[in-house]
PDB file of C-alpha atoms in Angstrom:
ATOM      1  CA  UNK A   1     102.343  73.037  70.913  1.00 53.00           C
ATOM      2  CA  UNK A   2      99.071  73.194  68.974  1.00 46.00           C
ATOM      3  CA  UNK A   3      97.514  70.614  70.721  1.00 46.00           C
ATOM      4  CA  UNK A   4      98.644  72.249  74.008  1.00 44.00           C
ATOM      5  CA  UNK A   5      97.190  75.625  73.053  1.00 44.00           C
ATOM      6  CA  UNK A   6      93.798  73.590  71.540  1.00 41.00           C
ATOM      7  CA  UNK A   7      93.400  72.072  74.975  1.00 38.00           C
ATOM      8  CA  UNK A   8      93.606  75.095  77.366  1.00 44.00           C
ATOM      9  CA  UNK A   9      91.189  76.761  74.507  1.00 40.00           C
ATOM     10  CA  UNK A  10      88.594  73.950  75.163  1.00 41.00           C
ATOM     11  CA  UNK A  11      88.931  73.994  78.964  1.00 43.00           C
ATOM     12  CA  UNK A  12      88.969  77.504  79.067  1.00 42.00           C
ATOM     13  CA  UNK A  13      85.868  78.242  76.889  1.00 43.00           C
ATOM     14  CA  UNK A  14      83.142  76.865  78.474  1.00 39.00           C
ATOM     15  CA  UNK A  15      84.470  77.562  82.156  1.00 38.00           C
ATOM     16  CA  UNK A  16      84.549  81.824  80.429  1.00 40.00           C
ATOM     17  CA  UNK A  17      80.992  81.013  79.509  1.00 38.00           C
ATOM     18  CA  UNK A  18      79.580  79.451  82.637  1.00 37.00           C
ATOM     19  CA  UNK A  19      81.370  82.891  84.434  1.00 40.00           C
ATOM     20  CA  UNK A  20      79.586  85.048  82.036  1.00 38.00           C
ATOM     21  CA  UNK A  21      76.282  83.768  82.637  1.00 40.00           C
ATOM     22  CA  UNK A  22      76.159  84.180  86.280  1.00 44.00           C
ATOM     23  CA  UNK A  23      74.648  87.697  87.464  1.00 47.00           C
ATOM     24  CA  UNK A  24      76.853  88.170  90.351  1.00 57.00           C
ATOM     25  CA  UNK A  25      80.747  86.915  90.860  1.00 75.00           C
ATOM     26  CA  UNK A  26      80.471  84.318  93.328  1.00 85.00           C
ATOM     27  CA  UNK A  27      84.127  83.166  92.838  1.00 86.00           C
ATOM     28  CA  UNK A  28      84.797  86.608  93.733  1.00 91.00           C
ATOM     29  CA  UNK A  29      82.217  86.750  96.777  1.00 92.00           C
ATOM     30  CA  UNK A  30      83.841  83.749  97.838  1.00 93.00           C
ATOM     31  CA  UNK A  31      87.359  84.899  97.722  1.00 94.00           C
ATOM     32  CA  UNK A  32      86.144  87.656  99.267  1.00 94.00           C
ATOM     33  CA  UNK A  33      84.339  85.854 102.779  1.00 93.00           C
ATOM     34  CA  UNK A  34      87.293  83.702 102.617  1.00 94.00           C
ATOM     35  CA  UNK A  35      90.094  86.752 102.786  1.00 95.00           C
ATOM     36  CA  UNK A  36      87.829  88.199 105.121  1.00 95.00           C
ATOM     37  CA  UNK A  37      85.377  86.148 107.087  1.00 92.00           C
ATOM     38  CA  UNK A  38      86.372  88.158 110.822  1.00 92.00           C
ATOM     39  CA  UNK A  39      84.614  91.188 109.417  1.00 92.00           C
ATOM     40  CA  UNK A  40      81.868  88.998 108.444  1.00 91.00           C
ATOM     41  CA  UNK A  41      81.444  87.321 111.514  1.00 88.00           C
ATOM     42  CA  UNK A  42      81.589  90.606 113.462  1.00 90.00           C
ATOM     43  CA  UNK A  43      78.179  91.414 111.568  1.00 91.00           C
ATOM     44  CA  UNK A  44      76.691  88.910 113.661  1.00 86.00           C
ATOM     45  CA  UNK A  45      73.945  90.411 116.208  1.00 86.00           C
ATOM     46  CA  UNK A  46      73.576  93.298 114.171  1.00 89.00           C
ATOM     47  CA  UNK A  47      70.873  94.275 111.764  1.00 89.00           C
ATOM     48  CA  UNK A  48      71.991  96.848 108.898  1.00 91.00           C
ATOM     49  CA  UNK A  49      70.173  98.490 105.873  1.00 90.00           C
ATOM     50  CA  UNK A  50      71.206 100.514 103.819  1.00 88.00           C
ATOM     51  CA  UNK A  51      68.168 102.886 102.403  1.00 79.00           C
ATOM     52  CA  UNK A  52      69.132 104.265  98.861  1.00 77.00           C
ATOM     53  CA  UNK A  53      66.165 106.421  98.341  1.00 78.00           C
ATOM     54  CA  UNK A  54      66.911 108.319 102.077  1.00 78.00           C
ATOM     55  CA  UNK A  55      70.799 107.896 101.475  1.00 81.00           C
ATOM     56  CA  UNK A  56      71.389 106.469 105.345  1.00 83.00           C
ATOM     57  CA  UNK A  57      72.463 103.114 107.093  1.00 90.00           C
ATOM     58  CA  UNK A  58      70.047 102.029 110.221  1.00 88.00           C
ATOM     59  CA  UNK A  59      72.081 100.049 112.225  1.00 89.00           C
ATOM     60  CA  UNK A  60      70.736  98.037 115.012  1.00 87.00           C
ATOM     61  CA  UNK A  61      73.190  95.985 117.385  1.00 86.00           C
ATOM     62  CA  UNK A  62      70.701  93.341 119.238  1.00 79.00           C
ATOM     63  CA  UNK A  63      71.725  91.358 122.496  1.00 72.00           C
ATOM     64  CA  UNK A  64      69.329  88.873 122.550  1.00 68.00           C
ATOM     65  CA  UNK A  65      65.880  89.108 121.336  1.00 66.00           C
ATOM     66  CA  UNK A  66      64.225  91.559 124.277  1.00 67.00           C
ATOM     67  CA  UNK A  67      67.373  93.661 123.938  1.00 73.00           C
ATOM     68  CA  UNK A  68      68.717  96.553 122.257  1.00 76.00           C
ATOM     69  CA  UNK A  69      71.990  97.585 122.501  1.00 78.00           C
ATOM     70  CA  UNK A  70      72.158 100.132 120.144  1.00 82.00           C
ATOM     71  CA  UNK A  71      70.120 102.199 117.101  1.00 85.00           C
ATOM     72  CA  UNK A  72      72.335 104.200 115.037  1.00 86.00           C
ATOM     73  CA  UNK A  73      71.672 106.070 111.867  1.00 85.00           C
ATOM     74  CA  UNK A  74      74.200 106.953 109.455  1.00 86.00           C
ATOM     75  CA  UNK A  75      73.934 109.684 107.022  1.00 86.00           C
ATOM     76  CA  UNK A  76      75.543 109.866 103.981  1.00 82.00           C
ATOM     77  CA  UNK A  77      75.896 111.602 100.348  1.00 80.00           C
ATOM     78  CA  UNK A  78      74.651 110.107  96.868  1.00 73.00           C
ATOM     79  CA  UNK A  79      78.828 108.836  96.667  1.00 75.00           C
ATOM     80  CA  UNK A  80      77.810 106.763  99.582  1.00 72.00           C
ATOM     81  CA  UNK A  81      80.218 108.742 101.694  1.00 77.00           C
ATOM     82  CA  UNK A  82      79.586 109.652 105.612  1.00 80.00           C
ATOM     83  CA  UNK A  83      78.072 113.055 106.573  1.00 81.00           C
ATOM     84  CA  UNK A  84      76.744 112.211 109.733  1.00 83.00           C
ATOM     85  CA  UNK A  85      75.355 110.058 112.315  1.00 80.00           C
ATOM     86  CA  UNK A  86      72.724 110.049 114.987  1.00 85.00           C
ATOM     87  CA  UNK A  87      73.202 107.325 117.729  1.00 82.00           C
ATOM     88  CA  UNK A  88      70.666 106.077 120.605  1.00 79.00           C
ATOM     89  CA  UNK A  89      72.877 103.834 123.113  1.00 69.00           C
ATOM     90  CA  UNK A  90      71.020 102.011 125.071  1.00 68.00           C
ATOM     91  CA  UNK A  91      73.279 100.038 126.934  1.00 67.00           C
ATOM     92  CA  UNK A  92      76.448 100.456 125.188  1.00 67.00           C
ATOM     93  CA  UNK A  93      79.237 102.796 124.479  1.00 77.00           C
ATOM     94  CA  UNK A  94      78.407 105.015 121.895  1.00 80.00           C
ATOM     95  CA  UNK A  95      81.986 105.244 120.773  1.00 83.00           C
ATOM     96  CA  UNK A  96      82.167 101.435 120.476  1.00 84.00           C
ATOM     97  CA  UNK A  97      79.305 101.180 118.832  1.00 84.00           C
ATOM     98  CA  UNK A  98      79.765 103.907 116.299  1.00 84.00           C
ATOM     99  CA  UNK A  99      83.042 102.536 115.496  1.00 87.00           C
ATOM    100  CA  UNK A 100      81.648  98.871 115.037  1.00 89.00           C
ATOM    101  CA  UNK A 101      78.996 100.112 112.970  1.00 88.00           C
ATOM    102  CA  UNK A 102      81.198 102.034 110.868  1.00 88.00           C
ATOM    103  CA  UNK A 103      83.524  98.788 110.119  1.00 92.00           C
ATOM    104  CA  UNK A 104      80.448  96.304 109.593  1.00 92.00           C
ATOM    105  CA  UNK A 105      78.775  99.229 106.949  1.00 91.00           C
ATOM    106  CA  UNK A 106      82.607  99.390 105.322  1.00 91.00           C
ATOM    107  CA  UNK A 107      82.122  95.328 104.834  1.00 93.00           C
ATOM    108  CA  UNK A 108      78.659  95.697 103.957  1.00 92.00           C
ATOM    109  CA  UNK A 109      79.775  98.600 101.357  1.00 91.00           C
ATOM    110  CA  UNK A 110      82.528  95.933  99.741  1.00 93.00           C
ATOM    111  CA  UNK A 111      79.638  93.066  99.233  1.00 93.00           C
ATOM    112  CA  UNK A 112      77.538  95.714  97.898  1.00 89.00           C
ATOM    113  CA  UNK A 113      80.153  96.447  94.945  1.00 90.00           C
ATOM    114  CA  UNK A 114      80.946  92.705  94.429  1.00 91.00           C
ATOM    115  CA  UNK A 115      77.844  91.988  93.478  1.00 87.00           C
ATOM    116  CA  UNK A 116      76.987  95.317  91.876  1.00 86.00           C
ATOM    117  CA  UNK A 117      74.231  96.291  94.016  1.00 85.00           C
ATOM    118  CA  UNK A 118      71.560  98.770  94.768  1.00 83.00           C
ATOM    119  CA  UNK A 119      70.479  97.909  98.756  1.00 87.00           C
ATOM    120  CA  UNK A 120      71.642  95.505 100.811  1.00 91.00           C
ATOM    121  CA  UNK A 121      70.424  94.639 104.359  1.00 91.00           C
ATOM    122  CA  UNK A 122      71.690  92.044 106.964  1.00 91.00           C
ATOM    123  CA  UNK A 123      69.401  90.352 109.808  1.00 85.00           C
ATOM    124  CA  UNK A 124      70.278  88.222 112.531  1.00 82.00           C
ATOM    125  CA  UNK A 125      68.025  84.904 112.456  1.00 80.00           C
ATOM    126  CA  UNK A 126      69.244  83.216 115.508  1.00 70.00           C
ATOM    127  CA  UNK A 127      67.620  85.895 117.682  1.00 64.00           C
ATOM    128  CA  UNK A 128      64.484  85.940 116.265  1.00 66.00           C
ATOM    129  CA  UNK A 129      63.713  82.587 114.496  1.00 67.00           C
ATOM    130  CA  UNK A 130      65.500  79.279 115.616  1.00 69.00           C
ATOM    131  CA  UNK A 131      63.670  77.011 113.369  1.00 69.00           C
ATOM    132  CA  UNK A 132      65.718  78.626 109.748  1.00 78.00           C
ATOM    133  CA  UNK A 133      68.513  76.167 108.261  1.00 82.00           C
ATOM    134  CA  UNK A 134      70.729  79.755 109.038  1.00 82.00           C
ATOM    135  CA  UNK A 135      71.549  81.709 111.547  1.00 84.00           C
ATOM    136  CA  UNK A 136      72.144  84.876 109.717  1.00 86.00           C
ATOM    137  CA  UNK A 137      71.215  86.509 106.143  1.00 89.00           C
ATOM    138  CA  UNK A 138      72.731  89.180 103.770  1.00 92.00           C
ATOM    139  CA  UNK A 139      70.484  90.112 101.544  1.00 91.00           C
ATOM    140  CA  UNK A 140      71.572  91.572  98.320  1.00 91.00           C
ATOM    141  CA  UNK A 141      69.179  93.224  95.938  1.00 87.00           C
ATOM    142  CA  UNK A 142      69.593  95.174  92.591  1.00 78.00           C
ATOM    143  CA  UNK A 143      66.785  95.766  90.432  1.00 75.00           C
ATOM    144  CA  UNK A 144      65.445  92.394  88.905  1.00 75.00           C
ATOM    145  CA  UNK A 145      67.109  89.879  91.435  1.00 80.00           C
ATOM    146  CA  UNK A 146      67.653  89.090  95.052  1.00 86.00           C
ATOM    147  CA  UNK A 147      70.705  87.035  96.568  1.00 89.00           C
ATOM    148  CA  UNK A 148      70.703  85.896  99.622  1.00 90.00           C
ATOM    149  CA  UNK A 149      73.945  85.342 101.696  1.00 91.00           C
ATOM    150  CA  UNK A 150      73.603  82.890 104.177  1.00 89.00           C
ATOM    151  CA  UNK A 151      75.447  81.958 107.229  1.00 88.00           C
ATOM    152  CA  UNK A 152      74.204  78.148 108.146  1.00 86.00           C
ATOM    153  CA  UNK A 153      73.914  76.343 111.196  1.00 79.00           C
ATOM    154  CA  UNK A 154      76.091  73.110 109.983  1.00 73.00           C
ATOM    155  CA  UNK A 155      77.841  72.278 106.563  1.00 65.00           C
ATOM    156  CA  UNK A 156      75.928  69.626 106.156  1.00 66.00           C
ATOM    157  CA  UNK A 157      72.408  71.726 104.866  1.00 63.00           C
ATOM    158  CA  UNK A 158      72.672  72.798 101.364  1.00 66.00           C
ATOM    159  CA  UNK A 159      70.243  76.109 100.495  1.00 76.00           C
ATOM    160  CA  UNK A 160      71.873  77.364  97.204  1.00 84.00           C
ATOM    161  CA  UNK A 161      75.571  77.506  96.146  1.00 88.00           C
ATOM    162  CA  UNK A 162      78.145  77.343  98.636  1.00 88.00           C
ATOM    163  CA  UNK A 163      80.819  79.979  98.937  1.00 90.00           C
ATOM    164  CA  UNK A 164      82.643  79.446 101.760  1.00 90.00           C
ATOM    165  CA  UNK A 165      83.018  77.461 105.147  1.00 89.00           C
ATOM    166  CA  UNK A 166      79.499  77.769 106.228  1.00 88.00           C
ATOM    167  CA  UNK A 167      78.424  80.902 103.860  1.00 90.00           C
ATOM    168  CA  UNK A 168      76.200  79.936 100.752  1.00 90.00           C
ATOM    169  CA  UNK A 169      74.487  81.880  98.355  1.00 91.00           C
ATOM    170  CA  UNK A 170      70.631  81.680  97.130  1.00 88.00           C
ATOM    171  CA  UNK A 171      69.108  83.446  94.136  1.00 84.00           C
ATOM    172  CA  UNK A 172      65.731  84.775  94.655  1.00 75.00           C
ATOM    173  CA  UNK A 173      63.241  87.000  91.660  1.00 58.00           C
ATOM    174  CA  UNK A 174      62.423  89.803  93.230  1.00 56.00           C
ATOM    175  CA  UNK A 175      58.688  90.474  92.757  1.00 57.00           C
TER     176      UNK A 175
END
């Protein structure tokens, strides 16, 4: 029995340390694109920010490169909860696209307190650079570090720590 209890002590030890020294829970991150990697993929096309000092989400839904769909602004308190929105459809439904917007900022809101936070933006690559490793980026940034989130084009690239399917994470100091 001792040597049982000895031997889960000195496996679990230094995996409790290695978890303690990371910044951010990527075991959870990945559990988390894992459990829900539709919501994540329905960020694709879209570029979100959210703007702490102004409390308010810009949300951008791109076509391709030349197009907008639509630019939508969404207000809300210091809680981080909605007050209001101001929309510019171009060539969509405005109720679609509120309501997409509104689901993608409720996934971005969930990374945000996974990884404890301040701002945190998404871009689409594809559409505007085709010569990145990725296709499409969350970045993540609190107030002495930046992660990167990254969607890649194959498994087979490596940029950081992998997470899940094709999502890896990069540190970055923020400068």
């Amino acid at each position: 029995m001792k040597k049982a209890i000895i031997y889960i002590l000195l496996w679990a030890i230094p995996f409790l340390l290695c978890h303690c020294k990371c910044d951010i829970s990527e075991s959870c991150l990945a559990t988390y694109i894992e459990e829900n990697e539709p919501q994540l993929k329905s960020l694709r096309n879209w570029d979100i920010f959210f703007e702490s000092e102004r409390d308010f989400w810009s949300c951008k839904h791109w076509y391709s490169r030349d197009s907008l769909l639509a630019c939508i602004f969404v207000y809300v308190d210091k809680y981080n909860n909605f007050i209001s929105y101001d929309i510019n459809s171009l060539h969509e439904d405005s109720i679609t696209a509120v309501q997409m917007a509104s689901q993608n900022i409720g996934t971005l809101q969930e990374i945000q307190k996974i990884c404890k936070a301040k701002d945190i933006g998404t871009h689409e690559v594809e559409l505007f650079n085709d010569t990145l490793e990725y296709d499409y980026a969350i970045n993540v940034v609190d107030k002495e570090k930046r992660y990167q989130i990254l969607y890649l084009k194959c498994k087979k690239n490596t940029i950081g720590n992998h997470l899940y399917g094709k999502w890896y994470i990069r540190k970055k100091l923020v400068k």
